[in-house]
Amino acid sequence: MNIYDISEKAGVSIATVSRVLNDSPHVSEKTRRRVLRVIEQSGYVPNAFARGLGLGSMRTVGLVCPDASDAYLSSALSHLEQAFRAHDYNCLLSCTGRTLDARIAGVEGLCNRHVDGIVLMGSSFVEDRDEDNAYIREAAGSMPVVLLNGSYAAEHVYCVLCDDERAMREAVQSLTGAGHRRILYLYGSANHSGRKKLTGYEAGLLSRGLPVEDKLIVHCPRDGFSLDRVREQLTALWQSGTRFDAVIASEDMLAVGVLKFARANGLRIPEDIAVIGYNNSGLCMCTEPELTSVDNRLPAICEQIVQTMLGVLEGREMPQQIMFTCEMVRRAST
């Protein structure tokens, strides 16, 4: 039994339940008695989070990040912290690494600190086996959980993400429209977002009557990642006789590695190989030529995460999922 159950049984919002728990005068006596009767009948014992929804709010949100050194996630951390602070909320960060056990421990640690809500940063928090997602459901039993660019359907879990599949499909179609026919896809992660991007890549090729070739789908693992490793992987592929006239990378850092490969092998960008990155990070302006990239609307997504979290904490009905449309930012690499 938690505050959500109490609000449902009493027919009031969670904000009203919290006002009753905090003896707020802004509740009618009739409503107060109804809520207290449900609490008494259920044997509910309010925890710090339940009280935090009212006058004694903890005003702290937990941010769970698998890797703060990742350019995309570090940028998200900055946006989220500033946006929450603008609403007088503090942030408590837990950097968990990418193993399931570590993520579970990180979420449980924040729950024990009685934060008001939790933001899970990235689709890597959602496991393929649903039983491994029990930790998300358990956390959402006592506080709202919002996923950044991840999708998971469960009670009190909210998702704010970009349409990676559509963005990747349109990126491929843009390249084919410019005459490219052998488009390599370079990716680093096979999480939810990674799978959506791959599906979009394949759909873009098929929509133009082009085959999907396994040898043009190249995985560069996160473990031991380096720009030199990208250069070496693509060089080995090129020297084996596999040719490609364009590359789409699942993130900008990989696209920078493609530029290093091209320079090492005497290939011109974009004349010989066009390159598109993903995330539209600051890296795009640091390369020569500057990098075309898919803008996944990270600042807008982070602002919406804050609005969703605050809306739930204030007892308002919020959509379970909000999806943003990405857009291509064209520069000199295409």
Coordinates of C-alpha atoms in Angstrom, one line a residue, residues 1-333:
M1 CA 0.0 0.0 0.0
N2 CA 1.4 3.4 -1.0
I3 CA 0.2 7.0 -1.5
Y4 CA -1.1 6.2 -5.0
D5 CA -3.3 3.4 -3.6
I6 CA -4.6 5.7 -0.9
S7 CA -5.4 8.5 -3.4
E8 CA -7.2 6.0 -5.7
K9 CA -9.3 4.4 -2.9
A10 CA -10.2 7.8 -1.5
G11 CA -11.0 9.3 -4.9
V12 CA -8.6 12.2 -4.5
S13 CA -5.3 13.3 -6.0
I14 CA -2.0 12.4 -4.4
A15 CA -1.5 16.1 -3.6
T16 CA -4.7 16.0 -1.5
V17 CA -3.4 12.9 0.3
S18 CA -0.2 14.7 1.1
R19 CA -2.0 17.8 2.4
V20 CA -3.9 15.6 4.7
L21 CA -0.7 13.9 5.9
N22 CA 0.8 17.4 6.5
D23 CA -2.3 18.8 8.3
S24 CA -2.7 21.4 5.6
P25 CA -5.7 23.7 6.2
H26 CA -6.4 23.7 2.4
V27 CA -8.5 20.5 2.6
S28 CA -12.3 20.3 3.4
E29 CA -13.2 18.4 6.5
K30 CA -15.3 16.0 4.5
T31 CA -12.3 15.1 2.3
R32 CA -9.9 14.9 5.2
R33 CA -12.2 12.4 7.0
R34 CA -12.5 10.3 3.9
V35 CA -8.7 10.2 3.3
L36 CA -8.0 9.4 7.0
R37 CA -10.6 6.7 7.0
V38 CA -8.9 5.0 4.0
I39 CA -5.5 5.3 5.7
E40 CA -6.8 3.8 8.9
Q41 CA -8.6 0.9 7.2
S42 CA -5.5 0.1 5.1
G43 CA -3.0 0.4 7.9
Y44 CA -0.9 2.7 5.7
V45 CA 2.2 4.2 7.3
P46 CA 3.3 7.3 5.4
N47 CA 7.0 7.4 4.5
A48 CA 9.2 10.5 3.9
F49 CA 8.3 10.7 0.2
A50 CA 4.6 10.8 1.0
R51 CA 5.1 13.7 3.4
G52 CA 7.5 15.3 1.0
L53 CA 4.7 15.8 -1.5
G54 CA 3.1 18.3 0.8
L55 CA 4.4 21.1 2.9
G56 CA 7.5 19.3 4.1
S57 CA 8.8 18.4 0.6
M58 CA 12.3 17.1 0.3
R59 CA 12.5 19.1 -3.0
T60 CA 15.1 16.7 -4.2
V61 CA 15.1 14.6 -7.4
G62 CA 17.4 11.6 -8.0
L63 CA 19.2 11.5 -11.3
V64 CA 20.5 8.0 -12.2
C65 CA 23.2 8.1 -14.9
P66 CA 25.1 5.1 -16.2
D67 CA 28.1 7.1 -17.3
A68 CA 28.6 10.8 -16.6
S69 CA 31.6 10.9 -19.0
D70 CA 29.4 10.2 -21.9
A71 CA 28.9 13.4 -23.9
Y72 CA 25.2 13.0 -24.4
L73 CA 24.5 12.1 -20.8
S74 CA 26.7 14.8 -19.3
S75 CA 24.9 17.3 -21.4
A76 CA 21.6 15.9 -20.2
L77 CA 22.8 16.1 -16.6
S78 CA 23.6 19.8 -17.0
H79 CA 20.2 20.6 -18.6
L80 CA 18.3 18.6 -15.9
E81 CA 20.1 20.0 -12.9
Q82 CA 19.7 23.6 -14.1
A83 CA 16.0 23.1 -15.0
F84 CA 15.2 21.5 -11.6
R85 CA 17.2 24.2 -9.8
A86 CA 15.1 26.8 -11.5
H87 CA 12.1 25.3 -9.8
D88 CA 13.9 25.2 -6.4
Y89 CA 14.6 21.5 -6.6
N90 CA 17.9 20.0 -5.8
C91 CA 19.4 17.0 -7.6
L92 CA 21.1 13.9 -6.1
L93 CA 23.2 12.1 -8.7
S94 CA 24.0 8.4 -8.8
C95 CA 26.4 7.2 -11.4
T96 CA 25.8 3.5 -11.6
G97 CA 27.8 2.1 -14.5
R98 CA 26.0 -0.1 -17.0
T99 CA 25.5 -3.5 -15.2
L100 CA 22.0 -4.4 -14.0
D101 CA 23.1 -5.0 -10.4
A102 CA 24.8 -1.6 -10.2
R103 CA 21.7 0.1 -11.6
I104 CA 19.5 -1.6 -9.2
A105 CA 21.7 -0.6 -6.3
G106 CA 21.8 3.0 -7.5
V107 CA 18.0 3.2 -7.7
E108 CA 17.5 1.6 -4.3
G109 CA 20.1 3.9 -2.8
L110 CA 18.1 7.0 -3.9
C111 CA 14.8 5.4 -2.8
N112 CA 16.4 5.0 0.7
R113 CA 17.4 8.7 0.6
H114 CA 13.7 9.5 0.2
V115 CA 14.0 11.7 -2.9
D116 CA 10.8 13.0 -4.3
G117 CA 11.2 11.3 -7.7
I118 CA 13.8 9.6 -9.9
V119 CA 14.9 10.3 -13.5
L120 CA 16.5 7.3 -15.2
M121 CA 18.9 8.7 -17.9
G122 CA 18.9 6.6 -21.0
S123 CA 17.2 3.6 -22.5
S124 CA 19.9 1.3 -21.1
F125 CA 17.9 1.2 -17.9
V126 CA 15.2 -0.9 -19.6
E127 CA 16.1 -4.6 -19.8
D128 CA 14.9 -7.0 -22.5
R129 CA 13.6 -9.5 -19.9
D130 CA 10.7 -7.8 -18.1
E131 CA 11.5 -9.6 -14.8
D132 CA 14.8 -7.6 -14.8
N133 CA 12.8 -4.4 -14.8
A134 CA 11.2 -5.1 -11.4
Y135 CA 13.4 -2.5 -9.8
I136 CA 11.8 0.2 -11.9
R137 CA 8.3 -0.9 -10.9
E138 CA 9.3 -1.1 -7.3
A139 CA 10.7 2.4 -7.3
A140 CA 7.6 3.7 -9.0
G141 CA 5.5 2.2 -6.2
S142 CA 6.7 5.0 -3.9
M143 CA 7.6 7.8 -6.2
P144 CA 7.3 8.9 -9.8
V145 CA 9.9 7.6 -12.2
V146 CA 10.7 9.4 -15.5
L147 CA 12.8 7.8 -18.2
L148 CA 14.9 10.0 -20.5
N149 CA 14.8 8.7 -24.0
G150 CA 13.6 5.3 -22.9
S151 CA 10.3 3.5 -23.2
Y152 CA 8.7 1.3 -20.5
A153 CA 5.0 0.9 -19.8
A154 CA 4.3 0.6 -16.0
E155 CA 2.2 2.4 -13.5
H156 CA 3.7 5.7 -12.3
V157 CA 6.5 5.5 -14.9
Y158 CA 6.7 8.3 -17.4
C159 CA 8.7 8.4 -20.6
V160 CA 10.0 11.4 -22.5
L161 CA 12.0 10.5 -25.7
C162 CA 12.8 11.3 -29.3
D163 CA 11.6 9.4 -32.3
D164 CA 15.0 7.8 -33.1
E165 CA 13.5 5.4 -35.7
R166 CA 11.9 8.1 -37.8
A167 CA 15.0 10.3 -37.5
M168 CA 17.3 7.5 -38.7
R169 CA 15.0 6.6 -41.6
E170 CA 14.8 10.2 -42.8
A171 CA 18.6 10.5 -42.5
V172 CA 19.1 7.5 -44.8
Q173 CA 16.5 8.8 -47.2
S174 CA 18.3 12.2 -47.3
L175 CA 21.5 10.4 -48.3
T176 CA 19.9 8.3 -50.9
G177 CA 18.2 11.4 -52.3
A178 CA 21.7 12.8 -52.8
G179 CA 22.7 9.8 -54.8
H180 CA 24.4 7.6 -52.1
R181 CA 23.7 3.9 -52.4
R182 CA 26.1 2.1 -50.1
I183 CA 25.4 3.6 -46.6
L184 CA 27.2 2.1 -43.6
Y185 CA 25.6 2.2 -40.2
L186 CA 28.0 2.5 -37.3
Y187 CA 26.7 2.0 -33.8
G188 CA 27.9 1.6 -30.2
S189 CA 24.9 0.4 -28.3
A190 CA 22.1 -2.1 -28.8
N191 CA 19.7 -0.7 -26.1
H192 CA 16.2 0.5 -26.9
S193 CA 17.3 3.7 -28.6
G194 CA 20.0 1.8 -30.5
R195 CA 17.5 -0.8 -31.7
K196 CA 15.1 2.0 -32.9
K197 CA 17.9 3.6 -34.8
L198 CA 18.9 0.3 -36.5
T199 CA 15.3 -0.3 -37.4
G200 CA 15.1 3.2 -38.9
Y201 CA 18.3 2.6 -40.9
E202 CA 17.0 -0.6 -42.4
A203 CA 13.6 1.0 -43.1
G204 CA 15.2 3.9 -44.9
L205 CA 17.2 1.6 -47.2
L206 CA 14.2 -0.6 -48.0
S207 CA 12.0 2.4 -48.7
R208 CA 14.4 3.3 -51.5
G209 CA 14.6 -0.3 -52.8
L210 CA 18.2 -0.8 -51.4
P211 CA 19.2 -4.0 -49.7
V212 CA 20.3 -4.3 -46.1
E213 CA 23.8 -5.7 -46.0
D214 CA 25.1 -7.1 -42.7
K215 CA 28.7 -6.1 -43.6
L216 CA 27.6 -2.5 -43.7
I217 CA 26.3 -2.6 -40.2
V218 CA 29.3 -2.2 -37.9
H219 CA 29.3 -2.4 -34.1
C220 CA 32.0 -0.5 -32.2
P221 CA 31.6 -1.6 -28.5
R222 CA 31.6 0.9 -25.7
D223 CA 34.1 -1.1 -23.7
G224 CA 37.5 0.1 -24.6
F225 CA 36.1 2.7 -27.0
S226 CA 38.5 5.1 -28.7
L227 CA 38.6 7.1 -31.9
D228 CA 41.6 5.1 -33.1
R229 CA 39.5 1.9 -32.7
V230 CA 36.8 3.3 -35.0
R231 CA 39.5 4.3 -37.6
E232 CA 41.0 0.8 -37.4
Q233 CA 37.7 -1.0 -37.7
L234 CA 36.7 0.9 -40.8
T235 CA 40.2 0.8 -42.3
A236 CA 40.2 -3.0 -42.0
L237 CA 36.7 -3.2 -43.6
W238 CA 37.8 -0.9 -46.4
Q239 CA 41.0 -2.8 -47.1
S240 CA 39.0 -6.0 -47.2
G241 CA 37.3 -4.6 -50.3
T242 CA 34.0 -3.5 -48.7
R243 CA 33.1 -0.1 -50.2
F244 CA 30.7 2.5 -48.9
D245 CA 29.9 6.1 -50.0
A246 CA 28.3 7.3 -46.8
V247 CA 28.2 6.6 -43.1
I248 CA 25.6 7.3 -40.5
A249 CA 26.8 7.0 -36.9
S250 CA 24.5 6.4 -33.9
E251 CA 26.3 9.2 -32.0
D252 CA 28.6 12.1 -32.8
M253 CA 31.8 10.6 -31.3
L254 CA 31.6 7.6 -33.6
A255 CA 31.2 10.0 -36.6
V256 CA 34.3 11.8 -35.5
G257 CA 36.1 8.5 -35.7
V258 CA 34.8 8.2 -39.3
L259 CA 36.4 11.5 -40.2
K260 CA 39.7 10.1 -38.8
F261 CA 39.3 7.0 -40.9
A262 CA 38.7 9.1 -44.0
R263 CA 41.8 11.2 -43.4
A264 CA 44.0 8.2 -42.8
N265 CA 42.9 6.6 -46.0
G266 CA 43.0 9.7 -48.3
L267 CA 39.3 9.9 -48.7
R268 CA 37.5 13.3 -49.1
I269 CA 34.6 14.3 -47.0
P270 CA 31.9 14.7 -48.4
E271 CA 33.1 14.1 -52.0
D272 CA 34.1 10.4 -51.4
I273 CA 32.1 9.7 -48.2
A274 CA 29.3 11.7 -46.6
V275 CA 29.1 11.4 -42.8
I276 CA 26.1 12.0 -40.5
G277 CA 26.4 11.9 -36.7
Y278 CA 23.7 11.8 -34.1
N279 CA 22.9 14.1 -31.0
N280 CA 24.1 17.4 -32.6
S281 CA 26.7 17.8 -29.8
G282 CA 29.4 20.4 -29.5
L283 CA 31.7 18.0 -31.2
C284 CA 30.0 18.8 -34.5
M285 CA 31.6 22.2 -34.6
C286 CA 35.1 21.0 -33.6
T287 CA 35.8 18.9 -36.7
E288 CA 37.0 19.8 -40.2
P289 CA 34.8 19.6 -42.0
E290 CA 32.0 20.4 -39.5
L291 CA 29.7 17.5 -38.9
T292 CA 26.1 17.1 -40.1
S293 CA 24.1 15.6 -37.3
V294 CA 20.6 14.6 -36.1
D295 CA 19.5 17.0 -33.4
N296 CA 17.6 14.8 -30.9
R297 CA 16.1 17.9 -29.1
L298 CA 17.9 17.1 -25.8
P299 CA 17.2 20.5 -24.1
A300 CA 13.5 20.3 -24.9
I301 CA 13.4 16.7 -23.7
C302 CA 15.0 17.6 -20.4
E303 CA 12.7 20.5 -19.9
Q304 CA 9.7 18.3 -20.5
I305 CA 11.1 15.7 -18.0
V306 CA 11.1 18.4 -15.4
Q307 CA 7.6 19.5 -16.2
T308 CA 6.4 16.0 -16.1
M309 CA 8.0 15.3 -12.8
L310 CA 6.7 18.5 -11.2
G311 CA 3.3 17.9 -12.6
V312 CA 3.0 14.4 -11.1
L313 CA 4.3 15.7 -7.7
E314 CA 1.7 18.4 -7.8
G315 CA -1.0 15.8 -8.4
R316 CA -1.8 16.7 -12.0
E317 CA -2.5 14.1 -14.7
M318 CA 0.5 13.8 -16.9
P319 CA 0.9 11.8 -20.2
Q320 CA 2.7 8.5 -19.7
Q321 CA 4.8 9.1 -22.9
I322 CA 5.8 12.2 -24.8
M323 CA 7.8 11.8 -28.0
F324 CA 9.7 14.6 -29.8
T325 CA 10.5 14.7 -33.5
C326 CA 14.2 15.1 -34.3
E327 CA 15.6 17.3 -37.0
M328 CA 18.7 17.2 -39.2
V329 CA 21.3 20.0 -38.8
R330 CA 23.2 20.1 -42.1
R331 CA 26.9 21.0 -42.2
A332 CA 29.9 20.4 -44.4
S333 CA 30.2 16.6 -44.0

